[in-house]
Short mmCIF file of C-alpha atoms in Angstrom, two decimals:
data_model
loop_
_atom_site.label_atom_id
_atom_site.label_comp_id
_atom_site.label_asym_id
_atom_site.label_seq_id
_atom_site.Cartn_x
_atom_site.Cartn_y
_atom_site.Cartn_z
CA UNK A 1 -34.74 33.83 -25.12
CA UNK A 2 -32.05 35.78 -27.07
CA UNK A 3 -31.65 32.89 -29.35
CA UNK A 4 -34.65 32.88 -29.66
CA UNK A 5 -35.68 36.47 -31.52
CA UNK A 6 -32.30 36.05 -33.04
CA UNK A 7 -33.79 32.88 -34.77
CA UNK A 8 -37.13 34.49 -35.54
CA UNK A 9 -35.78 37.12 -37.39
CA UNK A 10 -32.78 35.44 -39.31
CA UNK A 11 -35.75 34.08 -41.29
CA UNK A 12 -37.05 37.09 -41.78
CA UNK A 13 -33.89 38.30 -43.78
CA UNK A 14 -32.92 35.32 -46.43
CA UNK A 15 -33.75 36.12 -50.23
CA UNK A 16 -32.69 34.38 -53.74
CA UNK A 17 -34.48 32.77 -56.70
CA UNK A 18 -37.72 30.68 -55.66
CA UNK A 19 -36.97 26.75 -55.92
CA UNK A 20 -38.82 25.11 -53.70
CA UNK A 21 -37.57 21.68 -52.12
CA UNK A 22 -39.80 18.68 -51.61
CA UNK A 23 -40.50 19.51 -47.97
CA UNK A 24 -41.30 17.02 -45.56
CA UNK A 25 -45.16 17.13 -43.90
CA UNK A 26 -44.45 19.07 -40.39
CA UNK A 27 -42.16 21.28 -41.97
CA UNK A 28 -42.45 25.17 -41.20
CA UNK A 29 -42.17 27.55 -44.58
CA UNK A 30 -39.06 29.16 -45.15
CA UNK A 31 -38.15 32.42 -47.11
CA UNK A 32 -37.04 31.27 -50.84
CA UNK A 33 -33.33 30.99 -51.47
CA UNK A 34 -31.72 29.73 -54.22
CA UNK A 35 -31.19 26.10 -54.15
CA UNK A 36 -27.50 24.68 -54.64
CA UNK A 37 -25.47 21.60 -53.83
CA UNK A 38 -23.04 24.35 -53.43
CA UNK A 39 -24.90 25.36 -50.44
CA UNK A 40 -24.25 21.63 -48.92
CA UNK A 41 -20.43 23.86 -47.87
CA UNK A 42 -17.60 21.31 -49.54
CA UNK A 43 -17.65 19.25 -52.61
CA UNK A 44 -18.12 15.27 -52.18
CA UNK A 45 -15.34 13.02 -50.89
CA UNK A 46 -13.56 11.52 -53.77
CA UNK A 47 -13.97 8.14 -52.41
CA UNK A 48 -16.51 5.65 -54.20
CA UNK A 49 -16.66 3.51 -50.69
CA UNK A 50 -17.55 5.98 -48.32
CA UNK A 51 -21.53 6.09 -49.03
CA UNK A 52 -21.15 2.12 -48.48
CA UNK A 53 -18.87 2.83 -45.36
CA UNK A 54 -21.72 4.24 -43.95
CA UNK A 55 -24.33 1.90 -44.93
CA UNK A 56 -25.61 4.18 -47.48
CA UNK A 57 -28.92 6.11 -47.10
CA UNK A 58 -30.50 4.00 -44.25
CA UNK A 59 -26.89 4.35 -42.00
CA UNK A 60 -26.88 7.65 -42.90
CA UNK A 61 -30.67 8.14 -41.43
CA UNK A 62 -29.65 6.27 -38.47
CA UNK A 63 -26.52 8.81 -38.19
CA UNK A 64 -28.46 12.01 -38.10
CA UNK A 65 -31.56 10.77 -36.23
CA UNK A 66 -29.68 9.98 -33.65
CA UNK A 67 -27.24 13.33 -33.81
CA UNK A 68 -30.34 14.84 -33.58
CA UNK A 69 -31.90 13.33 -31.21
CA UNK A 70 -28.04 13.70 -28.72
CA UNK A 71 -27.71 17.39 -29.79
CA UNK A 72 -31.28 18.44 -28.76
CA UNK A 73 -30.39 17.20 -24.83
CA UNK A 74 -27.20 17.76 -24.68
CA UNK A 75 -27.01 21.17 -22.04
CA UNK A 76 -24.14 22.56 -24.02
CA UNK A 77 -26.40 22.91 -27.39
CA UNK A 78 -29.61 22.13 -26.63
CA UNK A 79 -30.85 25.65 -26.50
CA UNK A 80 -29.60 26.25 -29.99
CA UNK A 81 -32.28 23.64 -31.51
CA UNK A 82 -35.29 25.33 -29.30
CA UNK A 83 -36.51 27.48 -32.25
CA UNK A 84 -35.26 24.93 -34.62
CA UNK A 85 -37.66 23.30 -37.33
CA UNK A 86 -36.44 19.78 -36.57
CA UNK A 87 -38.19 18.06 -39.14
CA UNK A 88 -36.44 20.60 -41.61
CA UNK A 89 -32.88 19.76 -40.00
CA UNK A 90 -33.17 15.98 -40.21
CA UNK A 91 -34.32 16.17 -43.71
CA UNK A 92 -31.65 18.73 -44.71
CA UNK A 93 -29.08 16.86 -42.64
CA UNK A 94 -29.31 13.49 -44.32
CA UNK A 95 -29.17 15.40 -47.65
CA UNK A 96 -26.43 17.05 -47.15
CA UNK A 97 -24.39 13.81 -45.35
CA UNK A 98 -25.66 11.98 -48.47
CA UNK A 99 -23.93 14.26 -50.80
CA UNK A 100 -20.97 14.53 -49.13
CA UNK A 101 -20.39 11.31 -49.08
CA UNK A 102 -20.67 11.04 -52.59
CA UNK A 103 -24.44 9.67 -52.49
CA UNK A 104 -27.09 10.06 -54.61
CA UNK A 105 -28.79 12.79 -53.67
CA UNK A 106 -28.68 16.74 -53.87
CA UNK A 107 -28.73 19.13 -51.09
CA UNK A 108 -31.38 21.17 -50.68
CA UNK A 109 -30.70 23.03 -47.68
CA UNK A 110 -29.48 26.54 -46.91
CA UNK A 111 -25.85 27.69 -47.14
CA UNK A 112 -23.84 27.26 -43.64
CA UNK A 113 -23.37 31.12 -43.46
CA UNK A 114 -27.54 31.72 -43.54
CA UNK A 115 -28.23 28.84 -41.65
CA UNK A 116 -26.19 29.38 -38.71
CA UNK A 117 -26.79 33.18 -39.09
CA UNK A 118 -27.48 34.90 -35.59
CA UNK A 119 -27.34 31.72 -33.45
CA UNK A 120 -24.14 32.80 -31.89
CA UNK A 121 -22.59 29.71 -32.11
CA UNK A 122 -19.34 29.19 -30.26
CA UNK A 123 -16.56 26.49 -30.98
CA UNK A 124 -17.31 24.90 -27.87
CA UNK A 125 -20.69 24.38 -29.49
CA UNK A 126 -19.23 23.30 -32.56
CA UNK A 127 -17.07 20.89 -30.81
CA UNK A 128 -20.12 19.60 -29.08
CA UNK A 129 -21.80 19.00 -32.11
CA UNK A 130 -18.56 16.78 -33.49
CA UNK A 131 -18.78 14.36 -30.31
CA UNK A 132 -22.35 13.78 -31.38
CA UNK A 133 -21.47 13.19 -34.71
CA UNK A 134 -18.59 10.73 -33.41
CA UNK A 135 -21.31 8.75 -30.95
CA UNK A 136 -23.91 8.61 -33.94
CA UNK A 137 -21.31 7.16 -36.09
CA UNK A 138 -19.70 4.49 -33.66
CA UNK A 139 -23.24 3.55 -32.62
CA UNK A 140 -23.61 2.74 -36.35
CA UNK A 141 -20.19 1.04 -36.83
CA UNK A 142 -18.50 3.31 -39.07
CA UNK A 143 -15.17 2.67 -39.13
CA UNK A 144 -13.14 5.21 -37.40
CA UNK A 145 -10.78 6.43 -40.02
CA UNK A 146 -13.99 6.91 -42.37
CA UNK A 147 -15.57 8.92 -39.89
CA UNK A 148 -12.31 11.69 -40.25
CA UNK A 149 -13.14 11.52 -43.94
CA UNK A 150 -16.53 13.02 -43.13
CA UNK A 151 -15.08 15.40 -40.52
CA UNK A 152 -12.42 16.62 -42.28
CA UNK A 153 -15.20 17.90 -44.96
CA UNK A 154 -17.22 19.60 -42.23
CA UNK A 155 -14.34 20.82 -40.19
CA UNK A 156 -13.73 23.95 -42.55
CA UNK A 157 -17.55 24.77 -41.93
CA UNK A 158 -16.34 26.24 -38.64
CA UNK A 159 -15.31 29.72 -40.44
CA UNK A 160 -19.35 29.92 -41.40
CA UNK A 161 -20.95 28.36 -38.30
CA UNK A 162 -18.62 29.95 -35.11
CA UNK A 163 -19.65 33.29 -35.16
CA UNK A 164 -18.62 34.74 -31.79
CA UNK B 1 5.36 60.82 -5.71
CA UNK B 2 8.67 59.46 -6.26
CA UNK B 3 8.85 56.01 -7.25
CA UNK B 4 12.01 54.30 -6.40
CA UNK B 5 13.23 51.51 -8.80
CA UNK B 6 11.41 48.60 -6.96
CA UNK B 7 8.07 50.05 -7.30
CA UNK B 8 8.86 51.29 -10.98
CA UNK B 9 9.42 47.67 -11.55
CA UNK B 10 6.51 46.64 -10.13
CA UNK B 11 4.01 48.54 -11.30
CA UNK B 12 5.63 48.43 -15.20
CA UNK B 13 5.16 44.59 -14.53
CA UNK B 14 1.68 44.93 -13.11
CA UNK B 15 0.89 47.49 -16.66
CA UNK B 16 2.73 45.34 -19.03
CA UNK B 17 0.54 42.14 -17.32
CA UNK B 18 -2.47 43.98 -17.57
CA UNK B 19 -1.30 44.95 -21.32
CA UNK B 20 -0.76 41.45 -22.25
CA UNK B 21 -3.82 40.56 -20.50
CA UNK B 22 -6.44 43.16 -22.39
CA UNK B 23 -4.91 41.70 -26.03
CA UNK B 24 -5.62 38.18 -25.33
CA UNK B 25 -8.79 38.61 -23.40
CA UNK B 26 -10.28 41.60 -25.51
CA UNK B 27 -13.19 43.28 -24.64
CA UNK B 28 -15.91 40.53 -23.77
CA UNK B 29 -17.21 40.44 -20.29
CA UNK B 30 -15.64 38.23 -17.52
CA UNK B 31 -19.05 35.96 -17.64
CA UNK B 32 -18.44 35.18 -21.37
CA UNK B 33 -15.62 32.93 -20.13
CA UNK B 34 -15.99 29.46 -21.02
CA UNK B 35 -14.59 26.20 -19.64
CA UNK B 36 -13.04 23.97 -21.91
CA UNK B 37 -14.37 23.01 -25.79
CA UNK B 38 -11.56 21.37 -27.22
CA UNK B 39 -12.19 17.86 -28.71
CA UNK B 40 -10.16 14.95 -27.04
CA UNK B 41 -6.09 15.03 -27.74
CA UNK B 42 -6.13 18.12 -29.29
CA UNK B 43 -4.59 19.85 -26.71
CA UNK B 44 -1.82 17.58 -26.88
CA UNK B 45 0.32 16.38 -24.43
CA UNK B 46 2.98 18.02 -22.03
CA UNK B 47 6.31 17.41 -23.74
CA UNK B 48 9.46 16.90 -20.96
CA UNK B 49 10.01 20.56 -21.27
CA UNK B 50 6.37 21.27 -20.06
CA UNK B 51 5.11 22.95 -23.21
CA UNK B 52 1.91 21.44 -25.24
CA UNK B 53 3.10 18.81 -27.75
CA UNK B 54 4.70 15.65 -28.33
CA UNK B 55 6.63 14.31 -25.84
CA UNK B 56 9.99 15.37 -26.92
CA UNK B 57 8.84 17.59 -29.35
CA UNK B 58 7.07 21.22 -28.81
CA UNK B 59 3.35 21.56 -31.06
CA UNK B 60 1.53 24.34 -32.50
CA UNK B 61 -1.09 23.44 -29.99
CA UNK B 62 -2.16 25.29 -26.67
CA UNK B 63 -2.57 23.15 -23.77
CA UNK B 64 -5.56 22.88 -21.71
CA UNK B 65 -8.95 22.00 -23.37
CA UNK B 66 -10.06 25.98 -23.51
CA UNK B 67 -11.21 27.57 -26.74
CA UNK B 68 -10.76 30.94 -28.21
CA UNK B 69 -13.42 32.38 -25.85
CA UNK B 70 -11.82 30.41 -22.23
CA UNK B 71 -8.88 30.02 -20.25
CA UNK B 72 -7.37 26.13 -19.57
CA UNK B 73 -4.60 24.43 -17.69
CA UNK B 74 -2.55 21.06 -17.70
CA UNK B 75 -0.32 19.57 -15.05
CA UNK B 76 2.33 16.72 -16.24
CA UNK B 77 4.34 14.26 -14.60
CA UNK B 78 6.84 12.38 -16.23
CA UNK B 79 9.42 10.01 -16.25
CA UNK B 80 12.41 7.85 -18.50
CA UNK B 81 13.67 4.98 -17.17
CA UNK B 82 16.88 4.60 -19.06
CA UNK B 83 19.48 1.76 -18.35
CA UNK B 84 22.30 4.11 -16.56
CA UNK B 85 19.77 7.12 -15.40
CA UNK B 86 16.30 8.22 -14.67
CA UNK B 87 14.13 11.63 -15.76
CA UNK B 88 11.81 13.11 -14.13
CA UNK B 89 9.63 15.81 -15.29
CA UNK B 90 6.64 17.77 -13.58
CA UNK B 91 4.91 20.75 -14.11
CA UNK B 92 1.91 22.92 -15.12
CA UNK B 93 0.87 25.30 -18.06
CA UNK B 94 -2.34 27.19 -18.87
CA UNK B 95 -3.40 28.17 -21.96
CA UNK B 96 -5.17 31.54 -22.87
CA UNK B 97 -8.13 31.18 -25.63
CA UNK B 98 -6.47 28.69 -27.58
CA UNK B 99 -3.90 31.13 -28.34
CA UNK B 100 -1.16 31.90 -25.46
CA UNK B 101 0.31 29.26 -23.34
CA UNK B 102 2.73 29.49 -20.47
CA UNK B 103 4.31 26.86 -18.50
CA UNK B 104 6.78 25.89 -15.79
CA UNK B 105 8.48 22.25 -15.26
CA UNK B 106 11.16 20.94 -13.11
CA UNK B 107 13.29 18.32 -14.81
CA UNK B 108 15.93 16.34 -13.09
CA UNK B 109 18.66 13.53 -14.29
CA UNK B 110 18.96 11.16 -11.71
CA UNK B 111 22.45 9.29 -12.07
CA UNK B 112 21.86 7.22 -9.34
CA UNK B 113 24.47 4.56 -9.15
CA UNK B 114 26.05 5.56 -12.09
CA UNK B 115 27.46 9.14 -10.45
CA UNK B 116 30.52 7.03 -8.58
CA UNK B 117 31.02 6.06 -12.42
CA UNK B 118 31.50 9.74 -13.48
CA UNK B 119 33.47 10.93 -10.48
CA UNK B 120 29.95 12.24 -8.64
CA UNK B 121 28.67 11.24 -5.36
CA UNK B 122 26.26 8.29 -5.52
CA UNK B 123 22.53 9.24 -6.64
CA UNK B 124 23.80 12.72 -7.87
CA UNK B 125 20.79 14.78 -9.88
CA UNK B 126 21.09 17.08 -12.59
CA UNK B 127 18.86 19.45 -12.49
CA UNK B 128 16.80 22.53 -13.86
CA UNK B 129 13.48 24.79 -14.19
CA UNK B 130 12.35 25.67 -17.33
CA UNK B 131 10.04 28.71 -17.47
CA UNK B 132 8.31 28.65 -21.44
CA UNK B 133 5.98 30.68 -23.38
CA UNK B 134 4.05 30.02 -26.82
CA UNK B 135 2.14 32.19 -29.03
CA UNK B 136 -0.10 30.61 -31.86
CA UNK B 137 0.35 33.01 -34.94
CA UNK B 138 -1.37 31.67 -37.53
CA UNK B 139 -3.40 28.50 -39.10
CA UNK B 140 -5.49 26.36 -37.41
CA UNK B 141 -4.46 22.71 -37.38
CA UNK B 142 -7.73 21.08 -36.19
CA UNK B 143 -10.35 23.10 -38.70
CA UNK B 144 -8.45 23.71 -41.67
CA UNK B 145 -9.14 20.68 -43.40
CA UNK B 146 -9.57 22.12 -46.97
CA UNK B 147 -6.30 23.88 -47.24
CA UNK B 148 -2.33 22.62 -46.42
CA UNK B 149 -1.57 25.50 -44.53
CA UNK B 150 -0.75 24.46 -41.11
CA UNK B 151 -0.99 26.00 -37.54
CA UNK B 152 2.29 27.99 -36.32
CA UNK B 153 3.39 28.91 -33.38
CA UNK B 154 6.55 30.51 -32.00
CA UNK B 155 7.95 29.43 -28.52
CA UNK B 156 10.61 30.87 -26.08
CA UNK B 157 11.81 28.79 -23.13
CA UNK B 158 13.70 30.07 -20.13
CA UNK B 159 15.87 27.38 -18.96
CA UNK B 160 18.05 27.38 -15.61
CA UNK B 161 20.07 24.79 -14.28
CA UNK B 162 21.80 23.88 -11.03
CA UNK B 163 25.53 22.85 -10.00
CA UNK B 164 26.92 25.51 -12.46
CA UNK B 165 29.87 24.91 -11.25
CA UNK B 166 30.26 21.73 -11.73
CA UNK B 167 28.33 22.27 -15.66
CA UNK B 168 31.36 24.51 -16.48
CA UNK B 169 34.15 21.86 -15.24
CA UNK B 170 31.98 19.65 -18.35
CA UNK B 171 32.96 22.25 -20.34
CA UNK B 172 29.68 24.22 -20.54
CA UNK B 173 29.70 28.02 -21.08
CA UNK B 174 26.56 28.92 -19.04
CA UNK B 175 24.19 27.52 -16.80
CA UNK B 176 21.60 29.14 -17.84
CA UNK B 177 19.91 29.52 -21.57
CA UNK B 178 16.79 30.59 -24.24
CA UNK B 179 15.52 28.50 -26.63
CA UNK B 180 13.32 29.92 -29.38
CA UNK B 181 11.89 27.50 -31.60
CA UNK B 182 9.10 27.64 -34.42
CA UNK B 183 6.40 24.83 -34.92
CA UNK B 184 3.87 23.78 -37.42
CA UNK B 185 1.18 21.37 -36.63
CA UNK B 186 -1.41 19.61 -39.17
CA UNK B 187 -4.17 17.07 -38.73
CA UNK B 188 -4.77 15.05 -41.85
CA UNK B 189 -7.99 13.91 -41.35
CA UNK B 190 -9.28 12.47 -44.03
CA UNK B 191 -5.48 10.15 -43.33
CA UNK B 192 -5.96 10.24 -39.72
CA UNK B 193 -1.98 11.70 -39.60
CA UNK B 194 -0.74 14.17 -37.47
CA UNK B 195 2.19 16.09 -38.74
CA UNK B 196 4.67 18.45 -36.86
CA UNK B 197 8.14 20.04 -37.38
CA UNK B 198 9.80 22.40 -35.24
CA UNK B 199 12.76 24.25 -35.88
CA UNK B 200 14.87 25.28 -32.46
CA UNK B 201 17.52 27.36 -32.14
CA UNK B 202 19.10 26.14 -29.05
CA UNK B 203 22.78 25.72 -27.33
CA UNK B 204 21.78 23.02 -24.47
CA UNK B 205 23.26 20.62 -23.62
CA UNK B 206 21.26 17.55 -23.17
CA UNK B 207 18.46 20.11 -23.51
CA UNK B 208 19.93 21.88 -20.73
CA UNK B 209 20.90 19.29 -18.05
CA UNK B 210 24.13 19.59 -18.57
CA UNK B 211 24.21 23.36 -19.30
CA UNK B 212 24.63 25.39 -22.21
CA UNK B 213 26.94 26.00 -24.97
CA UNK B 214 30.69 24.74 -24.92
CA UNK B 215 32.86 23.93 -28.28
CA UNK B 216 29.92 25.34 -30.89
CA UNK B 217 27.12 28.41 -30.95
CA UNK B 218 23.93 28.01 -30.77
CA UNK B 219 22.18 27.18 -33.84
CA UNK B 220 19.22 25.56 -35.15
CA UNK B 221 17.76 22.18 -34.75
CA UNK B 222 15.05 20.39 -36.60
CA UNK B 223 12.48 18.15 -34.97
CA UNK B 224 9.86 15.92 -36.46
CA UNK B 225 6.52 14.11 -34.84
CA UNK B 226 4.13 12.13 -36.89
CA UNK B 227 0.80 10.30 -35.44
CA UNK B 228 -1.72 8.24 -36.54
CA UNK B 229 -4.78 8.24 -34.98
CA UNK B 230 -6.48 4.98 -34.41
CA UNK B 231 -9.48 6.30 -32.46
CA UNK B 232 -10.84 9.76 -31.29
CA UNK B 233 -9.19 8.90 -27.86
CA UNK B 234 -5.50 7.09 -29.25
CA UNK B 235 -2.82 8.27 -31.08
CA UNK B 236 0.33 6.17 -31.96
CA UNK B 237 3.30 7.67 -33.43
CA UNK B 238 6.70 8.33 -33.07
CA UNK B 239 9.34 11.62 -32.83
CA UNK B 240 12.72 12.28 -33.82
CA UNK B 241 14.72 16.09 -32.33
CA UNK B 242 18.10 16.90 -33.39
CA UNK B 243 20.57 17.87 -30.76
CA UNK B 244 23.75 19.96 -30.37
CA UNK B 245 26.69 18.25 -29.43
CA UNK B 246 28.68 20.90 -27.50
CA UNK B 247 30.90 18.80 -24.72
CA UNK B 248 34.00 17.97 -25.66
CA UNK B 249 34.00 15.17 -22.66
CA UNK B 250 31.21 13.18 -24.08
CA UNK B 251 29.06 13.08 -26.92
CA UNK B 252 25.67 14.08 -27.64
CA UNK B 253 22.94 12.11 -29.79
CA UNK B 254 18.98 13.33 -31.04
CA UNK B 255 16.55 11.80 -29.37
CA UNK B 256 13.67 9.40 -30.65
CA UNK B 257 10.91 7.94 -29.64
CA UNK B 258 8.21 5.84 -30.83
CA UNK B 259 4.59 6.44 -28.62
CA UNK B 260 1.09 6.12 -27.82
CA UNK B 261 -1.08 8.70 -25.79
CA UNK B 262 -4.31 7.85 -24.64
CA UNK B 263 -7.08 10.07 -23.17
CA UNK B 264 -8.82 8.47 -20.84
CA UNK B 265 -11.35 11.39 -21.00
CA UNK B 266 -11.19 15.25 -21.07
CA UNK B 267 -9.17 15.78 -18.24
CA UNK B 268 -6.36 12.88 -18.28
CA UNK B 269 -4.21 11.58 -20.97
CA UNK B 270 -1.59 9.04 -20.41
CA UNK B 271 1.01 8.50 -22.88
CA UNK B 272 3.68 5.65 -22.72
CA UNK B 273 6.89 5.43 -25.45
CA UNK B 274 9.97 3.62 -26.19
CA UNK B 275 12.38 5.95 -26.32
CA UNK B 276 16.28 6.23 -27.38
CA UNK B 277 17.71 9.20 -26.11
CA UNK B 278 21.17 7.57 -27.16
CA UNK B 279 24.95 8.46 -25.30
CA UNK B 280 24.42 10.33 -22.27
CA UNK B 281 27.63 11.41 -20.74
CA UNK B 282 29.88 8.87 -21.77
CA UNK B 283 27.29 6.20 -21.52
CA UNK B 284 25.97 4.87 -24.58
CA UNK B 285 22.63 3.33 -25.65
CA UNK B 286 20.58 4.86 -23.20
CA UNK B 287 17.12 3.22 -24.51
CA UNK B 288 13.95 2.70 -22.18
CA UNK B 289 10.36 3.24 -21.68
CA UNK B 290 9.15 6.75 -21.04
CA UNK B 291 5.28 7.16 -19.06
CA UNK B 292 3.48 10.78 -18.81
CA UNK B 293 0.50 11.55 -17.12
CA UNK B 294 -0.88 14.68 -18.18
CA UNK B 295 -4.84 16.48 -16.26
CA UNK B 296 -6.34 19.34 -16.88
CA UNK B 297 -9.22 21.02 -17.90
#
């Protein structure tokens, strides 16, 4: 329930220069921000065989479908997605994997700090999030050591996600 | 109310506790307490001197699989089989939020029929408790992916050993020692390496087996591990820690090992090594296979 409001309102407080994304149908309105692939949180991996590694865009859809789809029962997290606009998260998601791992695509998304801001996420939670991320990729054969390529970009995310 | 000394003692233990207690645990309630977090192996293992790490060699790391906002704990048991003696280790440490760990272990040299060799009655054991602390102070090795700067911590460890007597007729000066040592772990990710170096500043003797101190002072030692992670549950690698060599009657060599730890899942991790922990009073080449089971939560 606390998550919740906390949710509610963190939309509430989000301003920046209108640019409108190409939303997805089901998608809920958000406040305008400015949009940034800075706000995707690290530059891309310098690695011209990573977006292959992972089977480009369609692996990459597999990958965060079925994060997603782990995340939102797994009891450790699953009350963090509850107010979440999952629609929104898949399609920001796969941008934002995309462009990471040097794809071609942009991220359209919200920073880490405003997106994660007031969901009192723990490391625990972050951590729980990571084994998801593992699954999803071994389900869809990544090889291991390219996996850590991705990780180590989202690792240093923490410092804007963890917030208590 | 008079206090006698006793009681003085006790309650400036209970206070300092308490003290020590209230920094680590801040203000949060008791109910924000949380069990474990940590991602698999990142706790480490329990090195032969109990505290989180390699297997020879101490890590930045806190054992037990809490985070910043719980409390965890490992137990270890361990053992070399080495040509002309056996080691056993065993022990426990818990680790407060990721940041403080404490630990006990038992360690014991078993010369089994080798002790008629060296004058000592058949199946004679070397022996001795080792009572360590660690304090993370800065860096996080796990997260900080997008800089070089590494996690530290900085380490004392209590060692005691028994048959002093018979330690100072070696030639050691003391049965008893500290060990302070600093360490500084990274994960590579994007290599899949783990790196580690610790520098100790240590007089012991065989890390303490055979006492402490004797022909030299104590002075500092450098150790190295290095890892490569082939999946998110094995690590193989391989660790190298300098020595002193401070007993005139036989000589000392570092210790090395090459290994593989394995978590089975969150709360057991079994490593296995091959490791050369070279002359060992007066007997040379003292090469075998080293096994550690480590639970916890």
């Amino acid at each position: 329930m606390y998550r919740l409001c906390i949710a509610a309102l963190a939309g509430t407080c989000l301003t920046g220069t209108l640019a409108m994304a190409d939303t997805l149908p089901g998608e809920l309105p958000v406040d305008p921000y400015e949009v940034s692939n800075a706000n995707a949180g690290a530059e891309p991996v310098d690695n011209p065989d990573m977006f292959a590694a992972f089977h480009g865009q369609a692996g990459i859809d597999r990958i965060v479908d079925d994060l997603v789809d782990r995340v939102t029962v797994d009891p450790r997290i699953e009350e963090i997605f509850r107010a979440s606009d999952l629609v929104r998260l898949r399609r920001t998601l796969k941008e934002q994997f995309c462009y990471l791992l040097d794809g071609p695509c942009d991220y359209t998304g919200r920073d880490m700090v405003a997106a994660h801001k007031d969901q009192g996420i723990t490391t625990r939670e972050f951590n729980a999030l990571v084994e998801s991320l593992q699954f999803a990729m071994d389900t869809e054969g990544v090889p291991f050591a390219m996996q850590n390529k991705l990780i180590a970009k989202l690792a240093p995310m923490k410092r804007d996600v963890v917030t208590r | 109310m008079a206090l006698t000394p006793l009681s003085l003692l006790t309650r400036n233990t209970i206070l300092c506790c308490t003290t020590a207690w209230l920094c680590v645990a801040g203000p949060s309630n008791a109910d924000d307490i949380e069990p474990g977090g940590k991602l698999l192996l990142t706790r480490g293992i329990s090195s032969v001197d109990g505290s989180g790490g390699g297997g020879i060699v101490p890590w930045a790391l806190i054992t037990g699989n809490e985070t910043d906002r719980g409390i965890g704990a490992t137990a270890h048991l361990t053992s070399v089989i080495l040509p002309d003696f056996d080691v056993i280790s065993y022990g426990a440490g818990i680790g407060l939020r990721d940041r403080l760990e404490f630990s006990y272990t038992h360690q014991a040299l078993d010369t089994g029929s080798t002790g008629p060799k060296l004058g000592l009655p058949d199946g004679y054991t070397f022996s001795q408790d080792i009572v360590a602390m660690k304090v993370r102070v800065a860096g996080d090795a796990i997260y900080d992916q997008d800089t070089w700067m590494p996690q530290v911590a900085i380490g004392a460890v209590y060692k005691q050993a028994d048959h002093g007597s018979l330690l100072s007729a070696l030639g050691a000066e003391d049965d008893s020692g500290v060990e302070f040592y600093v360490s500084a772990t990274k994960l590579l990710l994007a290599q899949s390496l783990l790196l580690g170096g610790t520098l100790r500043y240590t007089d012991a003797n065989q890390n303490g087996l055979l006492g402490f101190g004797g022909t030299s002072e104590a002075s500092i030692y450098p150790e190295v591990s290095l890892g490569y992670m082939l999946s998110k549950r094995l690590i193989v690698g391989g660790e190298y820690r300098a020595k002193p060599d401070n007993l005139a009657f036989a000589e000392e060599d570092a210790w090395l090992d090459l290994f593989a730890a394995y978590a089975i899942n969150k709360e057991m991790t079994v490593s296995a090594a091959y490791a050369d922990l070279g002359s060992i009073a007066t007997f040379d080449e003292q090469r075998g296979l080293y096994l550690s089971l480590q639970v916890g939560f």
